[in-house]
Coordinates of C-alpha atoms in Angstrom, one line a residue:
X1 CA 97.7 74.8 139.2
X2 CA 100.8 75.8 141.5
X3 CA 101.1 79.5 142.9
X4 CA 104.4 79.7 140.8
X5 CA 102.6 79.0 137.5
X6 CA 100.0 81.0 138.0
X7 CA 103.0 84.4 139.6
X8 CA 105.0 83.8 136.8
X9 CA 102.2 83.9 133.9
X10 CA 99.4 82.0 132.8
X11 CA 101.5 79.5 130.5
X12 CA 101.0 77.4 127.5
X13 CA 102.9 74.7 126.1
X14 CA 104.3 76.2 123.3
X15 CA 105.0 72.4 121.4
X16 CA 101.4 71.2 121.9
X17 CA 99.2 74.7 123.6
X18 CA 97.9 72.7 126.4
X19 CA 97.4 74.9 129.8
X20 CA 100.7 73.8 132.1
X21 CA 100.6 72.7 135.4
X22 CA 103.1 71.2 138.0
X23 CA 100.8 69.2 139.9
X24 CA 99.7 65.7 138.8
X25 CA 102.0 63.5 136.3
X26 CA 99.2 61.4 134.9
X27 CA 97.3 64.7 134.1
X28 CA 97.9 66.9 130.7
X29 CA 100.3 69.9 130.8
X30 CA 102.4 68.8 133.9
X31 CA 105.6 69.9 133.8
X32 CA 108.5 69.6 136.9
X33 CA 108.3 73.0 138.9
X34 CA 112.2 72.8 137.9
X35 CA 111.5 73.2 134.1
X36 CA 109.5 76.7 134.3
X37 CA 112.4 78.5 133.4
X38 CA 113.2 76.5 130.6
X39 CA 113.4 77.9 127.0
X40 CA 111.1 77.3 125.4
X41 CA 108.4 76.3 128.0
X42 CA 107.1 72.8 127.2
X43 CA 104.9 70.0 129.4
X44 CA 106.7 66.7 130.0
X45 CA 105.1 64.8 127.1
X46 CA 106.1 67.5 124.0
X47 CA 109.7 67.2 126.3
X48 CA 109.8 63.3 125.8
X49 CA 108.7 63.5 122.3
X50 CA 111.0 66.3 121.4
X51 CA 114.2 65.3 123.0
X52 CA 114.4 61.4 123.4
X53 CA 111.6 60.9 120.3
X54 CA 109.5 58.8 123.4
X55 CA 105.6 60.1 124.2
X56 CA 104.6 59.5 128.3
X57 CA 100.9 58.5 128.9
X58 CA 98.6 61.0 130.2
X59 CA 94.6 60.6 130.8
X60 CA 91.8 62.1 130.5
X61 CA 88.0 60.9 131.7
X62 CA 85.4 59.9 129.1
X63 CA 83.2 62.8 128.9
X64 CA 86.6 65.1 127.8
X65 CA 87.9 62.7 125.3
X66 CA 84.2 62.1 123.3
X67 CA 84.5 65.7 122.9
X68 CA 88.1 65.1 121.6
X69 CA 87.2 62.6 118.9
X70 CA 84.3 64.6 118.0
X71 CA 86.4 66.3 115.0
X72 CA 88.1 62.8 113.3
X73 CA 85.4 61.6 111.0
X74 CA 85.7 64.7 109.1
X75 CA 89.2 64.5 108.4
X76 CA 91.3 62.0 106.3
X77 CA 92.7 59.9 108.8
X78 CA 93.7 56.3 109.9
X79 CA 92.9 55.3 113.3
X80 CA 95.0 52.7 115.6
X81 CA 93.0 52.0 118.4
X82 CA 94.7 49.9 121.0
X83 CA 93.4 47.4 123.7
X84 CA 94.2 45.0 126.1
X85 CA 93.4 41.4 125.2
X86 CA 93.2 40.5 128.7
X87 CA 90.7 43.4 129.3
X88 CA 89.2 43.5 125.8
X89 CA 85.5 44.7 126.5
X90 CA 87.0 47.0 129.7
X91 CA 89.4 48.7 127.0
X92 CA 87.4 49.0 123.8
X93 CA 86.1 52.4 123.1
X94 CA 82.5 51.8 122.8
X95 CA 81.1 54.2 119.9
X96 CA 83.8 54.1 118.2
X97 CA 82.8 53.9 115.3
X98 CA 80.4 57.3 114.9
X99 CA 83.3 59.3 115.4
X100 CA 85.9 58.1 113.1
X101 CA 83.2 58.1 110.3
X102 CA 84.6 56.0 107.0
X103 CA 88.2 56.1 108.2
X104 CA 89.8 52.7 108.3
X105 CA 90.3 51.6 111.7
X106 CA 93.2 49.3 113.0
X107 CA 92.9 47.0 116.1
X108 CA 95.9 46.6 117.9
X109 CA 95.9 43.8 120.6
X110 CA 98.2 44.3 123.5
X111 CA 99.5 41.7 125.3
X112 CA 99.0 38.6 123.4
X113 CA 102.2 37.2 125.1
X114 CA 99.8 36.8 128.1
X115 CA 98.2 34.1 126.5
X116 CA 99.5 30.3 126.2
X117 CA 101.6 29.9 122.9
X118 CA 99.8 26.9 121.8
X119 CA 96.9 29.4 121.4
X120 CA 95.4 29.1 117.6
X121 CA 96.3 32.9 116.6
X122 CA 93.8 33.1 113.2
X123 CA 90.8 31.6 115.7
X124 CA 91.7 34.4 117.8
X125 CA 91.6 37.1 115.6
X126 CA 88.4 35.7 113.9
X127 CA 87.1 36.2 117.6
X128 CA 87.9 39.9 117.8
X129 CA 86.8 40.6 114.7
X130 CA 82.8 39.4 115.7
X131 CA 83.4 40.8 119.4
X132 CA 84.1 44.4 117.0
X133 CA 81.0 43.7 114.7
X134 CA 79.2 43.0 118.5
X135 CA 80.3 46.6 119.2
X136 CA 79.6 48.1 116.1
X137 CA 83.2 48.7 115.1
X138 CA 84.3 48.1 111.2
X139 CA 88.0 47.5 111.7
X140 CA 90.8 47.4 108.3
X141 CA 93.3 45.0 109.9
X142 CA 93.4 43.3 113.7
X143 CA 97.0 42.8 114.9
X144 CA 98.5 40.8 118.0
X145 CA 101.3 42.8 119.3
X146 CA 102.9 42.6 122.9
X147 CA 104.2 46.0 124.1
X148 CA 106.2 44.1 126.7
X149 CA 107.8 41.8 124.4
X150 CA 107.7 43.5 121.4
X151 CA 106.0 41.3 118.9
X152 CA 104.1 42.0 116.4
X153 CA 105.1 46.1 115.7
X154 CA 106.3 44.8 112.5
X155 CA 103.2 43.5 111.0
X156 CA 101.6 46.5 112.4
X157 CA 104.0 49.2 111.0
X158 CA 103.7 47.3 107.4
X159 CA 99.8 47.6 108.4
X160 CA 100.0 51.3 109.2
X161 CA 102.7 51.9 105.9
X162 CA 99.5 50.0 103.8
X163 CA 96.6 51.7 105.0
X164 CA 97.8 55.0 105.9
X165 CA 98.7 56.8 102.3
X166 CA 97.7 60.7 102.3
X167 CA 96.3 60.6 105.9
X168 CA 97.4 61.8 109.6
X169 CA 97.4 58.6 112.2
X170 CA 95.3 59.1 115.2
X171 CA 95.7 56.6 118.0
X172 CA 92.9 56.3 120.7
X173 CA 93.2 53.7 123.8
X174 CA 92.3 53.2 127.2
X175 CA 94.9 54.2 130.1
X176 CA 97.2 51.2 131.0
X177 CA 97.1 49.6 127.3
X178 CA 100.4 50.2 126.3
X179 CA 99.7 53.4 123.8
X180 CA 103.0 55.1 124.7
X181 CA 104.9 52.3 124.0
X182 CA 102.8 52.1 120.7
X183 CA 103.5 56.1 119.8
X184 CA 106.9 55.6 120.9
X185 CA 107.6 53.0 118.0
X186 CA 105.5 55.1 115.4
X187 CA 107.7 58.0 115.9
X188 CA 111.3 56.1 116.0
X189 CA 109.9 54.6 112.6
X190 CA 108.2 57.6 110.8
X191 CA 109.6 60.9 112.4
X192 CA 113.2 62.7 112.3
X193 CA 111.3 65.6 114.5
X194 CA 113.2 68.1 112.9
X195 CA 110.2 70.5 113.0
X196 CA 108.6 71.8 116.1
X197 CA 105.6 70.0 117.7
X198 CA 102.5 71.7 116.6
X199 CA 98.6 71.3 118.4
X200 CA 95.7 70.8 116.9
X201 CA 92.4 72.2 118.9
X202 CA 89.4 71.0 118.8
X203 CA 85.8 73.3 118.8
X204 CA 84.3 72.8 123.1
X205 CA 87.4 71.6 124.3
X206 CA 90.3 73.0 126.0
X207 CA 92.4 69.9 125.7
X208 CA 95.1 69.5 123.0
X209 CA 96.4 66.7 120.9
X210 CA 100.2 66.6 120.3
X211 CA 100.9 66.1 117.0
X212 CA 104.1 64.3 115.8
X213 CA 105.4 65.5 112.7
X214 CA 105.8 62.9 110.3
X215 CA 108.8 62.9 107.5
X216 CA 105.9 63.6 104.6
X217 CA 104.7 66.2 106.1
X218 CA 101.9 64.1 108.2
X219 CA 101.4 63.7 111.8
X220 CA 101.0 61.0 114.2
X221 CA 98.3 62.3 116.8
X222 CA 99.1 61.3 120.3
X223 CA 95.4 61.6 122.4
X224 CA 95.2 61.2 126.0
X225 CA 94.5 57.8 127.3
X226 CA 91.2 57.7 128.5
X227 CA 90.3 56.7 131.9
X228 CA 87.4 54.1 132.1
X229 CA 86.2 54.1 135.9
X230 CA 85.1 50.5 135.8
X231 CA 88.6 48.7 135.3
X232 CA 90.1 47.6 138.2
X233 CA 93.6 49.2 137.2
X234 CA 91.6 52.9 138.0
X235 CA 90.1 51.2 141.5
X236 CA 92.8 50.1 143.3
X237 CA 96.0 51.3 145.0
X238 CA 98.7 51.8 142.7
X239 CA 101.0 49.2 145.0
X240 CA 98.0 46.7 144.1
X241 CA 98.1 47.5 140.3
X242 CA 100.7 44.3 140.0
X243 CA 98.3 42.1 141.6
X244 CA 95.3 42.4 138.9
X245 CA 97.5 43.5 136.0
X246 CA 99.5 40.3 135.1
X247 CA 103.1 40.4 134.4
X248 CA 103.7 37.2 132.7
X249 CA 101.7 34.8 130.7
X250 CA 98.3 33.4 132.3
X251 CA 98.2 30.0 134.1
X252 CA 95.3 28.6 133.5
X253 CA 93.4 27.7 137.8
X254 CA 91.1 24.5 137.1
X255 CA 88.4 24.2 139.7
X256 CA 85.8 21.5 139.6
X257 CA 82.7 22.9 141.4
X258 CA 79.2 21.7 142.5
X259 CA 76.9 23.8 143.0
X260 CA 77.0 25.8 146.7
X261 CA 80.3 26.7 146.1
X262 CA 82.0 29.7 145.8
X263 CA 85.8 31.0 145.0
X264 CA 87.2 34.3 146.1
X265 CA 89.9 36.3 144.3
X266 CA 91.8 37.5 146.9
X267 CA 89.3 40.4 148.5
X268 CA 88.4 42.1 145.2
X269 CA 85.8 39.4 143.9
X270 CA 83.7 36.5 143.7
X271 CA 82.6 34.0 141.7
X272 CA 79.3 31.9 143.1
X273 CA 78.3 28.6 141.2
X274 CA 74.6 28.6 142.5
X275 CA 73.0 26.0 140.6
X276 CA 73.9 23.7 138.1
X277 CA 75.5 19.9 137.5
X278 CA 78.9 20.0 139.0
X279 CA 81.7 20.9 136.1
X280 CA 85.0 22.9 135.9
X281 CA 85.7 26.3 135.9
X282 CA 89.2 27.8 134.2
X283 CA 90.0 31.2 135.7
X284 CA 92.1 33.6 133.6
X285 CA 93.7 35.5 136.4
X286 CA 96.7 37.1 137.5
X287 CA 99.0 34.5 138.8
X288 CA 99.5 36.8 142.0
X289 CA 96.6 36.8 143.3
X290 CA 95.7 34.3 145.7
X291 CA 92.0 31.8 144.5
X292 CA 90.1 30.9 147.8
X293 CA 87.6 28.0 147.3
X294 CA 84.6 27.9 150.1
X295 CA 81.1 27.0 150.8
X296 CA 78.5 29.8 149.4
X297 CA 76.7 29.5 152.7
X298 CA 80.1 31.0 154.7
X299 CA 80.8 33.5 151.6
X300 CA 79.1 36.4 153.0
X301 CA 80.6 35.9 156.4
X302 CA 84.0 35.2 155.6
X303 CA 83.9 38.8 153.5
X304 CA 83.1 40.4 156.7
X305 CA 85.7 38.2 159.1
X306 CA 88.7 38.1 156.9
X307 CA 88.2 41.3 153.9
X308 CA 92.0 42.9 154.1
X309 CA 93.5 39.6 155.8
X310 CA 93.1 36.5 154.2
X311 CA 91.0 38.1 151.4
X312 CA 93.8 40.3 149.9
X313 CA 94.2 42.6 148.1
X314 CA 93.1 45.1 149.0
X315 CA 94.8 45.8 152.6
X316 CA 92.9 46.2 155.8
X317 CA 93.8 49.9 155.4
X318 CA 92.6 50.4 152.0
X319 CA 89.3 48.1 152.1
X320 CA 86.9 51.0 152.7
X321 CA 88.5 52.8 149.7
X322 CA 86.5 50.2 147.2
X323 CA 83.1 51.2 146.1
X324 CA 81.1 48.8 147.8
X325 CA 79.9 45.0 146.5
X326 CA 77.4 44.6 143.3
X327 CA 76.1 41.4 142.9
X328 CA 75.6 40.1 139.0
X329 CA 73.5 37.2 138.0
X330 CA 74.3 35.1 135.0
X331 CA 72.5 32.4 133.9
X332 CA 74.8 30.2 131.2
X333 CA 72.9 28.5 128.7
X334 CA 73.8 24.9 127.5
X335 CA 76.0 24.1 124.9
X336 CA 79.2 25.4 126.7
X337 CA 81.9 27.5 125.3
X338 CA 81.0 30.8 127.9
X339 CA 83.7 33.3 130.1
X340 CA 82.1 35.4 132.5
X341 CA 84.3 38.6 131.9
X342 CA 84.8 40.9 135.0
X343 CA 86.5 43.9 133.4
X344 CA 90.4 44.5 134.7
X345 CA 90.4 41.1 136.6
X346 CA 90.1 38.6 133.9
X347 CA 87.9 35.7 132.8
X348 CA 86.5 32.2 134.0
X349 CA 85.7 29.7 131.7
X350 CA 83.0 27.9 132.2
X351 CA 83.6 24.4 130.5
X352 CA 80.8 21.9 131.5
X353 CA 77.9 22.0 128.6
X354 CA 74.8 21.8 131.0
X355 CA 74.6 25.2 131.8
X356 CA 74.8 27.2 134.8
X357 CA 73.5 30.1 137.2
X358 CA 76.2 31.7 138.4
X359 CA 76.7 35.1 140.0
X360 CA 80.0 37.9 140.3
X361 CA 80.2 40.2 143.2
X362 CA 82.4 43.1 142.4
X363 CA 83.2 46.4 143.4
X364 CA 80.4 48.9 142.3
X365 CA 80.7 50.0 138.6
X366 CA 83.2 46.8 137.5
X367 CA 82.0 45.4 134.0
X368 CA 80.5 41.8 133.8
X369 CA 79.2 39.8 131.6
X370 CA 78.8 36.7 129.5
X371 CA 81.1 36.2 126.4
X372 CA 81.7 33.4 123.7
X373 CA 85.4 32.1 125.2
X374 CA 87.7 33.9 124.2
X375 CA 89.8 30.5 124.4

């Protein structure tokens, strides 16, 4: 908290009662230093909503927003919960489900237009609906929207005007999944905001919910985005956010490997074929950062030779600020049709139908595992 906020008054935001501060942007309550004086006192986000009808993302970490969901299953609600295709497991809220009780739950898919457009869509969605029943999540309706490209809000607002009825709309989502975008649409469709923005707290938790004040006398309820320390969008530098977070639809990298090789993605990973007949491998991957094929034998050493030069991101300056290398084991079993998912970096395919060990080195705390493909 500033030394101004805290001469002038200990201050609530009087649209949404979250505790203001003029520090951090990403963080709830901030407000410009320049907006103290300001009648009546609001944080940025309740300013956006209030004056432009457009909600800015803030975050919170997990432990916070549990605590914040804790009080949905007992109301009548409908719950969006929004992910990123490209970093489905990294995004999904895992225990969803115990906290919005029997309230329907829709899926919404960012960044479909990441994908080729010969992909089958109804396969797809047949996909995420048994990757939901893996995580024990019961969802209504699964929509493909792109935030970017605005596709598919349509389909979800008819969704939404379907499913939704007597209830409030809650929507829950990882940072860096496109949720304001989402909220921002919701309110442009449902909301005049001719009455003030109202908060609704939460027993054990000093964070606030802005709620949206729908033209029937319902809300939409903007939460936080929660921050998930394993994606790779909350490890690096913010100037290397572009190279893992892809901009434009994925082109598909082919290798064929035998076994002994290895490929590097730039210096934030690694993907070792040890042992198996030799076969191709499809990376998923941002198209900006650079594959490097080489030997497994000279893997090790050209990490410590070439880390922050040839292996970039991240720079020689920031290389220390990465948690340090985990090594993951996976052992594909025959019969193809397998991605190894590395959470916030993308998917490789494995194609060949002999089966495979492979292994992932990653910073510390990254999600990876084995999937059906996703494509």
């Amino acid at each position: 908290m500033s030394e101004q906020l805290d001469k002038q008054r200990p201050v609530k935001c009087s649209g949404c009662g979250i505790k203001l501060q003029t520090e951090d942007k990403e963080l709830p309550g901030y407000l410009p230093e320049a907006a103290l004086n300001r009648e009546p006192v609001i944080c940025q986000r309740c300013f956006r909503i209030k004056n432009y009808n457009e909600a800015s993302s803030v975050s919170v970490d997990q432990d916070e927003f549990l605590k914040l969901l804790g009080g949905i299953g007992g109301k009548n609600a409908l719950v969006i919960h929004i992910v990123d295709l490209f970093d489905l497991e990294g995004s999904m809220i895992s225990g969803l489900q115990r906290f919005v009780g029997n309230n329907p739950v829709i899926l919404a898919v960012n960044k479909c237009d990441l994908l080729p457009k010969v992909t089958n869509w109804n396969k797809l969605r047949n996909w995420m609906q048994q990757r939901c029943k893996e995580e024990g999540l019961r969802t209504a309706e699964i929509v493909l929207v792109s935030a970017k490209r605005n596709q598919g809000f349509e389909r979800l607002l008819d969704t939404v005007s379907g499913l939704r009825g007597q209830r409030d709309v809650y929507v829950v989502g990882a940072t860096n999944v496109g949720k304001s975008t989402l909220i921002n649409r919701l309110i442009s469709d449902y909301s005049d905001l001719t009455e003030e923005l109202t908060t609704s707290r939460y027993p054990g938790t000093t964070l606030d919910m802005v709620k949206i004040p729908l033209d029937d006398g319902h809300f939409i309820i903007d939460t936080p985005g929660i921050v998930y320390p394993w994606r790779y969008s909350e490890l690096v530098e913010r100037r290397d956010l572009g190279a893992v977070m892809p901009e434009n639809p994925l082109k598909p990298a082919v290798y064929q490997l035998n076994e002994g090789q290895t490929l590097f993605f730039g210096g934030l990973g690694r993907f070792d074929f040890i042992q198996g007949e030799r076969q191709s491998f499809t990376c998923y991957i941002s198209g900006t950062l650079k594959i490097h094929r080489t030997k497994l034998e000279r893997a090790d050493s050209l990490v410590e030779e070439h880390l922050g030069g040839l292996l970039s991101p991240p720079s020689a300056e920031d290389k220390d600020k990465l948690p340090s290398w985990q090594r993951h084991e996976l052992r594909i079993k025959r019969g193809g049709g397998t991605d190894v998912f590395i959470s916030g970096l993308g998917w490789i395919k494995v194609n060949g139908d002999s089966g495979a060990v492979v292994a992932v080195h990653v910073p510390r705390g990254v999600k990876v595992l084995a999937r059906p493909s996703m494509i």
